Coordinates of C-alpha atoms and ligand atoms in Angstrom, one line a residue:
M1 CA -36.2 -57.4 44.1
K2 CA -34.2 -59.8 46.2
I3 CA -35.3 -61.4 49.4
I4 CA -32.2 -61.7 51.6
S5 CA -33.6 -63.8 54.3
D6 CA -37.0 -64.3 56.0
L7 CA -36.1 -61.9 58.7
S8 CA -34.5 -59.2 56.6
P9 CA -36.6 -56.5 54.9
A10 CA -36.9 -57.0 51.1
L11 CA -34.4 -54.9 49.2
H12 CA -35.0 -52.9 46.0
D13 CA -31.7 -53.1 44.2
F14 CA -30.5 -50.5 41.8
E15 CA -26.9 -51.0 42.8
P16 CA -24.6 -49.0 40.6
S17 CA -22.6 -51.3 38.4
V18 CA -18.9 -51.8 38.4
D19 CA -19.0 -50.5 34.8
S20 CA -20.5 -47.2 35.8
F21 CA -17.9 -46.8 38.5
F22 CA -15.2 -47.5 35.9
D23 CA -16.6 -45.0 33.4
E24 CA -16.9 -42.2 36.0
L25 CA -13.4 -43.0 37.3
L26 CA -11.9 -42.8 33.7
L27 CA -13.7 -39.5 33.1
G28 CA -12.5 -38.0 36.4
L29 CA -8.8 -39.2 36.0
S30 CA -8.8 -37.8 32.4
G31 CA -9.8 -34.4 33.6
N32 CA -7.5 -31.5 34.4
P33 CA -7.4 -31.3 37.4
K34 CA -7.9 -35.0 38.1
S35 CA -10.9 -35.9 40.3
I36 CA -12.9 -38.9 41.6
P37 CA -16.5 -38.6 42.7
A38 CA -16.8 -38.7 46.5
K39 CA -19.6 -41.3 46.4
F40 CA -16.9 -43.9 45.6
F41 CA -15.4 -43.6 49.1
Y42 CA -18.1 -45.9 50.4
D43 CA -17.0 -49.5 50.0
Q44 CA -17.1 -51.7 53.1
T45 CA -13.9 -50.4 54.5
G46 CA -14.9 -46.8 53.5
C47 CA -18.2 -47.2 55.4
E48 CA -16.4 -48.4 58.5
L49 CA -13.8 -45.6 58.3
F50 CA -16.6 -43.1 57.8
D51 CA -18.4 -44.4 60.9
Q52 CA -15.1 -43.9 62.8
I53 CA -14.7 -40.4 61.5
C54 CA -18.1 -39.6 63.0
C55 CA -16.7 -40.4 66.5
V56 CA -13.5 -38.5 66.2
D57 CA -13.1 -35.5 68.5
E58 CA -12.2 -32.9 65.8
Y59 CA -15.1 -34.0 63.5
Y60 CA -17.9 -32.0 65.1
P61 CA -20.7 -32.3 62.6
T62 CA -22.1 -35.8 63.6
R63 CA -22.4 -35.2 67.3
T64 CA -23.6 -31.6 66.8
E65 CA -26.3 -32.6 64.4
M66 CA -27.5 -35.4 66.6
Q67 CA -27.8 -33.0 69.6
I68 CA -29.8 -30.6 67.5
L69 CA -32.1 -33.5 66.4
R70 CA -32.5 -34.7 70.0
D71 CA -33.2 -31.1 71.3
N72 CA -35.9 -30.5 68.8
V73 CA -37.3 -33.9 67.9
A74 CA -40.8 -33.2 69.4
E75 CA -41.2 -30.1 67.3
I76 CA -39.9 -31.9 64.2
C77 CA -42.3 -34.8 64.6
T78 CA -45.2 -32.5 65.3
L79 CA -44.3 -30.5 62.2
F80 CA -44.3 -33.5 59.9
G81 CA -47.3 -35.2 61.6
P82 CA -48.5 -38.8 61.7
E83 CA -48.2 -41.5 59.1
C84 CA -45.3 -40.1 57.2
R85 CA -43.1 -42.3 55.0
L86 CA -39.5 -41.4 56.0
V87 CA -37.1 -41.7 53.1
E88 CA -33.4 -41.4 54.0
L89 CA -30.9 -40.4 51.4
G90 CA -27.5 -42.0 52.2
S91 CA -28.7 -43.9 55.3
G92 CA -25.3 -45.4 56.3
S93 CA -25.7 -46.8 59.8
S94 CA -29.1 -45.1 60.4
A95 CA -27.8 -43.8 63.7
K96 CA -29.4 -40.4 63.4
T97 CA -32.7 -41.9 62.1
R98 CA -33.3 -43.7 65.3
I99 CA -33.8 -40.3 67.1
L100 CA -36.7 -39.7 64.6
L101 CA -38.0 -43.2 64.7
D102 CA -38.2 -43.1 68.5
H103 CA -40.6 -40.1 68.3
L104 CA -42.4 -40.0 65.0
Y105 CA -46.2 -40.6 65.2
E106 CA -47.0 -43.9 63.6
P107 CA -44.5 -43.7 60.7
A108 CA -46.0 -45.4 57.6
A109 CA -42.6 -46.8 56.6
Y110 CA -38.8 -46.2 56.7
V111 CA -37.1 -46.2 53.3
P112 CA -33.3 -46.1 53.6
I113 CA -31.5 -45.5 50.4
D114 CA -27.7 -46.1 50.2
I115 CA -25.1 -46.9 47.6
A116 CA -23.3 -49.3 49.9
R117 CA -25.3 -52.5 49.5
D118 CA -23.9 -54.7 52.3
H119 CA -23.8 -51.9 54.8
L120 CA -27.4 -51.1 54.0
L121 CA -28.5 -54.7 54.4
R122 CA -26.8 -55.0 57.8
S123 CA -28.1 -51.7 59.1
T124 CA -31.7 -52.4 58.0
A125 CA -31.7 -55.9 59.4
R126 CA -30.6 -54.5 62.7
L127 CA -33.2 -51.7 62.5
A128 CA -36.0 -54.1 61.7
R129 CA -35.1 -56.0 64.9
I130 CA -35.1 -52.9 67.0
Y131 CA -38.4 -51.7 65.5
P132 CA -40.4 -54.9 64.9
K133 CA -43.6 -53.0 64.0
L134 CA -41.9 -50.6 61.5
R135 CA -42.1 -51.2 57.8
V136 CA -38.5 -51.0 56.5
A137 CA -38.1 -50.9 52.7
P138 CA -34.4 -50.5 51.8
V139 CA -33.4 -49.3 48.4
C140 CA -29.8 -49.8 47.1
A141 CA -29.2 -46.9 44.7
D142 CA -27.0 -44.0 43.9
F143 CA -29.3 -41.1 45.0
T144 CA -27.4 -38.6 42.8
R145 CA -29.1 -40.2 39.8
P146 CA -32.8 -40.1 38.9
L147 CA -34.7 -42.4 41.3
T148 CA -38.2 -43.7 41.7
L149 CA -39.6 -45.1 44.9
P150 CA -41.4 -48.4 45.1
K151 CA -45.2 -47.7 45.2
P152 CA -46.3 -48.1 48.8
P153 CA -48.7 -50.9 49.5
Y154 CA -49.8 -49.0 52.7
S155 CA -51.6 -45.8 53.5
M156 CA -49.6 -42.7 54.3
Q157 CA -50.0 -38.9 54.8
R158 CA -46.8 -37.6 53.2
T159 CA -43.3 -38.5 52.2
V160 CA -40.6 -36.8 54.2
A161 CA -37.0 -37.1 53.0
F162 CA -34.2 -37.1 55.6
F163 CA -30.8 -35.9 54.3
P164 CA -28.5 -35.5 57.3
G165 CA -24.8 -35.1 57.7
S166 CA -24.4 -32.2 55.4
T167 CA -24.0 -34.6 52.5
I168 CA -25.7 -31.8 50.4
G169 CA -22.3 -30.1 50.8
N170 CA -20.7 -32.7 48.6
L171 CA -22.6 -31.3 45.6
E172 CA -21.6 -28.2 43.7
P173 CA -24.2 -25.5 44.5
A174 CA -25.7 -25.7 41.0
Q175 CA -26.0 -29.5 41.4
A176 CA -27.5 -29.0 44.9
V177 CA -30.3 -27.0 43.3
K178 CA -31.0 -29.7 40.8
F179 CA -30.8 -32.3 43.4
L180 CA -33.2 -30.5 45.8
R181 CA -35.7 -30.0 42.9
R182 CA -35.6 -33.8 42.2
I183 CA -36.2 -34.6 45.9
A184 CA -39.2 -32.1 45.9
K185 CA -40.6 -34.1 43.0
L186 CA -39.8 -37.4 44.6
C187 CA -41.7 -36.4 47.8
G188 CA -44.6 -34.9 45.9
A189 CA -47.3 -32.5 47.1
G190 CA -47.3 -32.1 50.8
G191 CA -43.9 -33.6 51.0
G192 CA -41.2 -32.5 53.5
L193 CA -37.4 -32.5 53.7
L194 CA -35.4 -32.6 56.9
I195 CA -31.8 -31.6 56.0
G196 CA -28.6 -31.1 57.9
V197 CA -26.2 -28.4 56.7
D198 CA -22.8 -27.6 58.0
L199 CA -22.2 -23.9 58.7
K200 CA -19.4 -21.6 57.8
K201 CA -16.9 -21.0 60.6
D202 CA -13.3 -20.3 61.4
R203 CA -10.8 -22.0 59.2
G204 CA -9.0 -23.7 62.0
T205 CA -12.1 -25.6 63.2
L206 CA -13.0 -26.6 59.7
E207 CA -9.5 -27.8 58.7
R208 CA -9.0 -29.8 62.0
A209 CA -12.2 -31.6 61.2
Y210 CA -10.7 -33.0 58.0
N211 CA -7.2 -33.5 59.3
D212 CA -7.9 -35.3 62.5
S213 CA -4.9 -36.3 64.7
T214 CA -5.8 -40.0 64.7
G215 CA -5.5 -40.1 60.9
V216 CA -8.8 -41.7 60.2
T217 CA -9.8 -39.1 57.6
A218 CA -6.5 -39.6 55.9
A219 CA -7.1 -43.4 55.9
F220 CA -10.7 -42.8 54.6
N221 CA -9.3 -40.7 51.7
L222 CA -6.5 -43.1 50.8
N223 CA -8.8 -46.1 51.0
L224 CA -10.3 -44.9 47.7
L225 CA -7.0 -46.0 46.0
T226 CA -7.2 -49.4 47.7
R227 CA -10.7 -49.8 46.5
I228 CA -9.8 -49.0 43.0
N229 CA -7.0 -51.5 43.2
R230 CA -9.4 -54.2 44.4
S231 CA -12.1 -53.4 41.9
F232 CA -9.9 -53.1 38.8
E233 CA -6.8 -55.1 39.7
A234 CA -4.9 -51.9 39.4
G235 CA -1.5 -51.5 41.1
I236 CA -1.8 -48.1 42.6
R237 CA 0.6 -47.6 45.5
A238 CA -1.4 -45.8 48.2
D239 CA 1.8 -45.1 50.0
Q240 CA 2.9 -43.0 47.0
F241 CA 0.0 -40.6 47.7
Q242 CA -0.7 -38.2 50.5
H243 CA -4.0 -37.0 52.1
Y244 CA -4.5 -33.3 51.8
A245 CA -7.5 -31.3 53.1
F246 CA -7.9 -27.5 53.3
Y247 CA -10.6 -24.8 53.4
N248 CA -10.9 -23.0 50.1
D249 CA -12.3 -19.6 51.1
E250 CA -13.1 -18.4 47.6
F251 CA -15.5 -21.3 47.1
G252 CA -16.6 -21.7 50.7
R253 CA -15.7 -25.4 50.8
I254 CA -13.4 -27.9 52.3
E255 CA -11.5 -29.8 49.6
M256 CA -9.9 -33.2 50.0
H257 CA -7.2 -34.3 47.7
L258 CA -4.8 -37.2 47.2
I259 CA -1.4 -35.8 46.3
S260 CA 1.1 -37.8 44.3
R261 CA 4.4 -37.9 46.3
K262 CA 6.4 -38.4 43.1
S263 CA 6.2 -38.5 39.3
Q264 CA 4.5 -41.8 38.5
A265 CA 2.2 -43.6 36.1
V266 CA -0.8 -45.6 37.1
R267 CA -2.4 -48.3 34.9
L268 CA -6.1 -48.9 35.0
L269 CA -7.5 -51.7 32.8
G270 CA -5.3 -50.8 29.8
T271 CA -5.3 -47.0 30.3
S272 CA -2.2 -45.3 31.7
F273 CA -2.5 -42.1 33.8
S274 CA 0.6 -40.1 34.5
F275 CA 1.1 -37.9 37.6
R276 CA 3.6 -35.1 38.2
A277 CA 5.2 -35.0 41.6
G278 CA 2.7 -33.0 43.8
E279 CA -0.2 -33.4 41.3
S280 CA -3.5 -33.9 43.0
I281 CA -6.7 -36.0 42.6
H282 CA -9.6 -33.9 44.0
T283 CA -11.6 -36.5 45.9
E284 CA -14.2 -34.4 47.7
S285 CA -15.7 -31.0 48.2
S286 CA -17.7 -30.2 51.3
Y287 CA -19.4 -26.9 50.9
K288 CA -20.2 -24.8 54.0
Y289 CA -23.2 -22.5 54.1
S290 CA -24.6 -19.7 56.1
V291 CA -28.2 -20.2 57.3
E292 CA -29.4 -17.4 55.0
R293 CA -27.5 -18.7 52.0
F294 CA -28.9 -22.2 52.4
A295 CA -32.4 -20.9 52.9
A296 CA -32.1 -19.0 49.6
L297 CA -30.9 -22.1 47.9
A298 CA -33.8 -24.1 49.2
R299 CA -36.3 -21.5 48.2
G300 CA -34.9 -21.5 44.7
S301 CA -35.3 -25.3 44.5
G302 CA -39.1 -25.8 45.1
W303 CA -39.0 -25.7 48.9
M304 CA -40.3 -23.4 51.7
V305 CA -38.3 -23.2 54.9
K306 CA -40.6 -24.0 57.8
E307 CA -38.0 -24.0 60.6
T308 CA -34.3 -23.9 61.1
W309 CA -32.5 -25.1 64.2
T310 CA -28.8 -24.7 65.2
D311 CA -26.7 -25.5 68.2
R312 CA -25.8 -22.7 70.6
N313 CA -22.3 -22.3 69.0
R314 CA -23.8 -22.1 65.5
M315 CA -21.6 -24.9 64.2
F316 CA -24.3 -26.9 62.3
S317 CA -27.9 -26.4 61.1
V318 CA -31.0 -28.6 60.6
H319 CA -33.8 -27.3 58.3
A320 CA -37.3 -28.5 58.0
L321 CA -38.5 -27.7 54.5
V322 CA -42.0 -28.3 53.0
A323 CA -42.8 -28.6 49.3
A324 CA -43.6 -25.1 47.9
D325 CA -46.8 -26.1 46.0
Ligands
AVJ1 C1 -20.8 -37.2 54.9 C2 -20.0 -36.2 52.9 C3 -20.8 -34.8 54.7 O1 -18.0 -33.9 53.8 O2 -18.0 -33.9 56.0 C4 -16.0 -36.6 56.4 C5 -17.7 -36.8 54.5 N1 -15.2 -36.5 54.4 N2 -14.7 -36.4 56.4 C6 -18.2 -34.5 54.9 C7 -16.3 -36.7 55.1 C8 -14.2 -36.4 55.2 C9 -18.7 -35.9 55.0 N3 -20.0 -36.0 54.4

């Protein structure tokens, strides 16, 4: 545990090492088709670009989810009750959390978990200033790996996990089940989960959200290559790759790819990877669910669905789940 400054909350640090990034990168690039795990988007520039995506007109999920949260926050807070410990998985800038923090009854603590260490520290320092009476206990970790929470030195009624943004959609459905089971265990008896899930809709709306006219999503995708260059002194030419995103109807998911514009070889710490012209690196999947399909997934993962809220256009959904036993 490191204390950053007297004013900043103490950080529990399980920051994923550069080695594990490299191992996962090698594995992904050795595969056929090639892939890179989506969690590696989030270096400093990646976090900033993602925050910009959230403000882009075509990217409807962020503002829609925030409106659903605002419209139903009283009910949400009543449902989870007083003195809950709020654990956020992938807290980023904690913008959505503030809607909850403004209304929760005497929250026991806020535990933001994020893979991006500096971004996490800046966000939590800001949050601690805005909510001077709130216990803020940030954890830097890759939440797709097994995780234990620091034992709370305070009393609380229950642990409620908050997993907004449809980040669950980044996981393959089978991984999502395993993940939800782990979160059920993490929250324990009486625990809750408030989760945002993007809904199936027409292809045009979906594809525009991942091909915005300002090009931020393309920059976000391509920044992955810049990040690899910086981390491993690789010489990948980002301008020799192209952003490509489309809705794969068969799998019910948006796919993001980086397409090689020409036949080329890329060297990474002594290993060479060759690309055919037009060959892709699959960088992200974003699964879209129906309300019913997600409810079934949750029920099969140790949770009961207490309540589901959507916007009037049924673009996005927020589900309140409680531990099944
Ligand atoms: C935060 C992972 C849910 O898949 O919509 C946004 C990330 N990628 N634009 C998503 C993202 C491209 C986002 N998630």
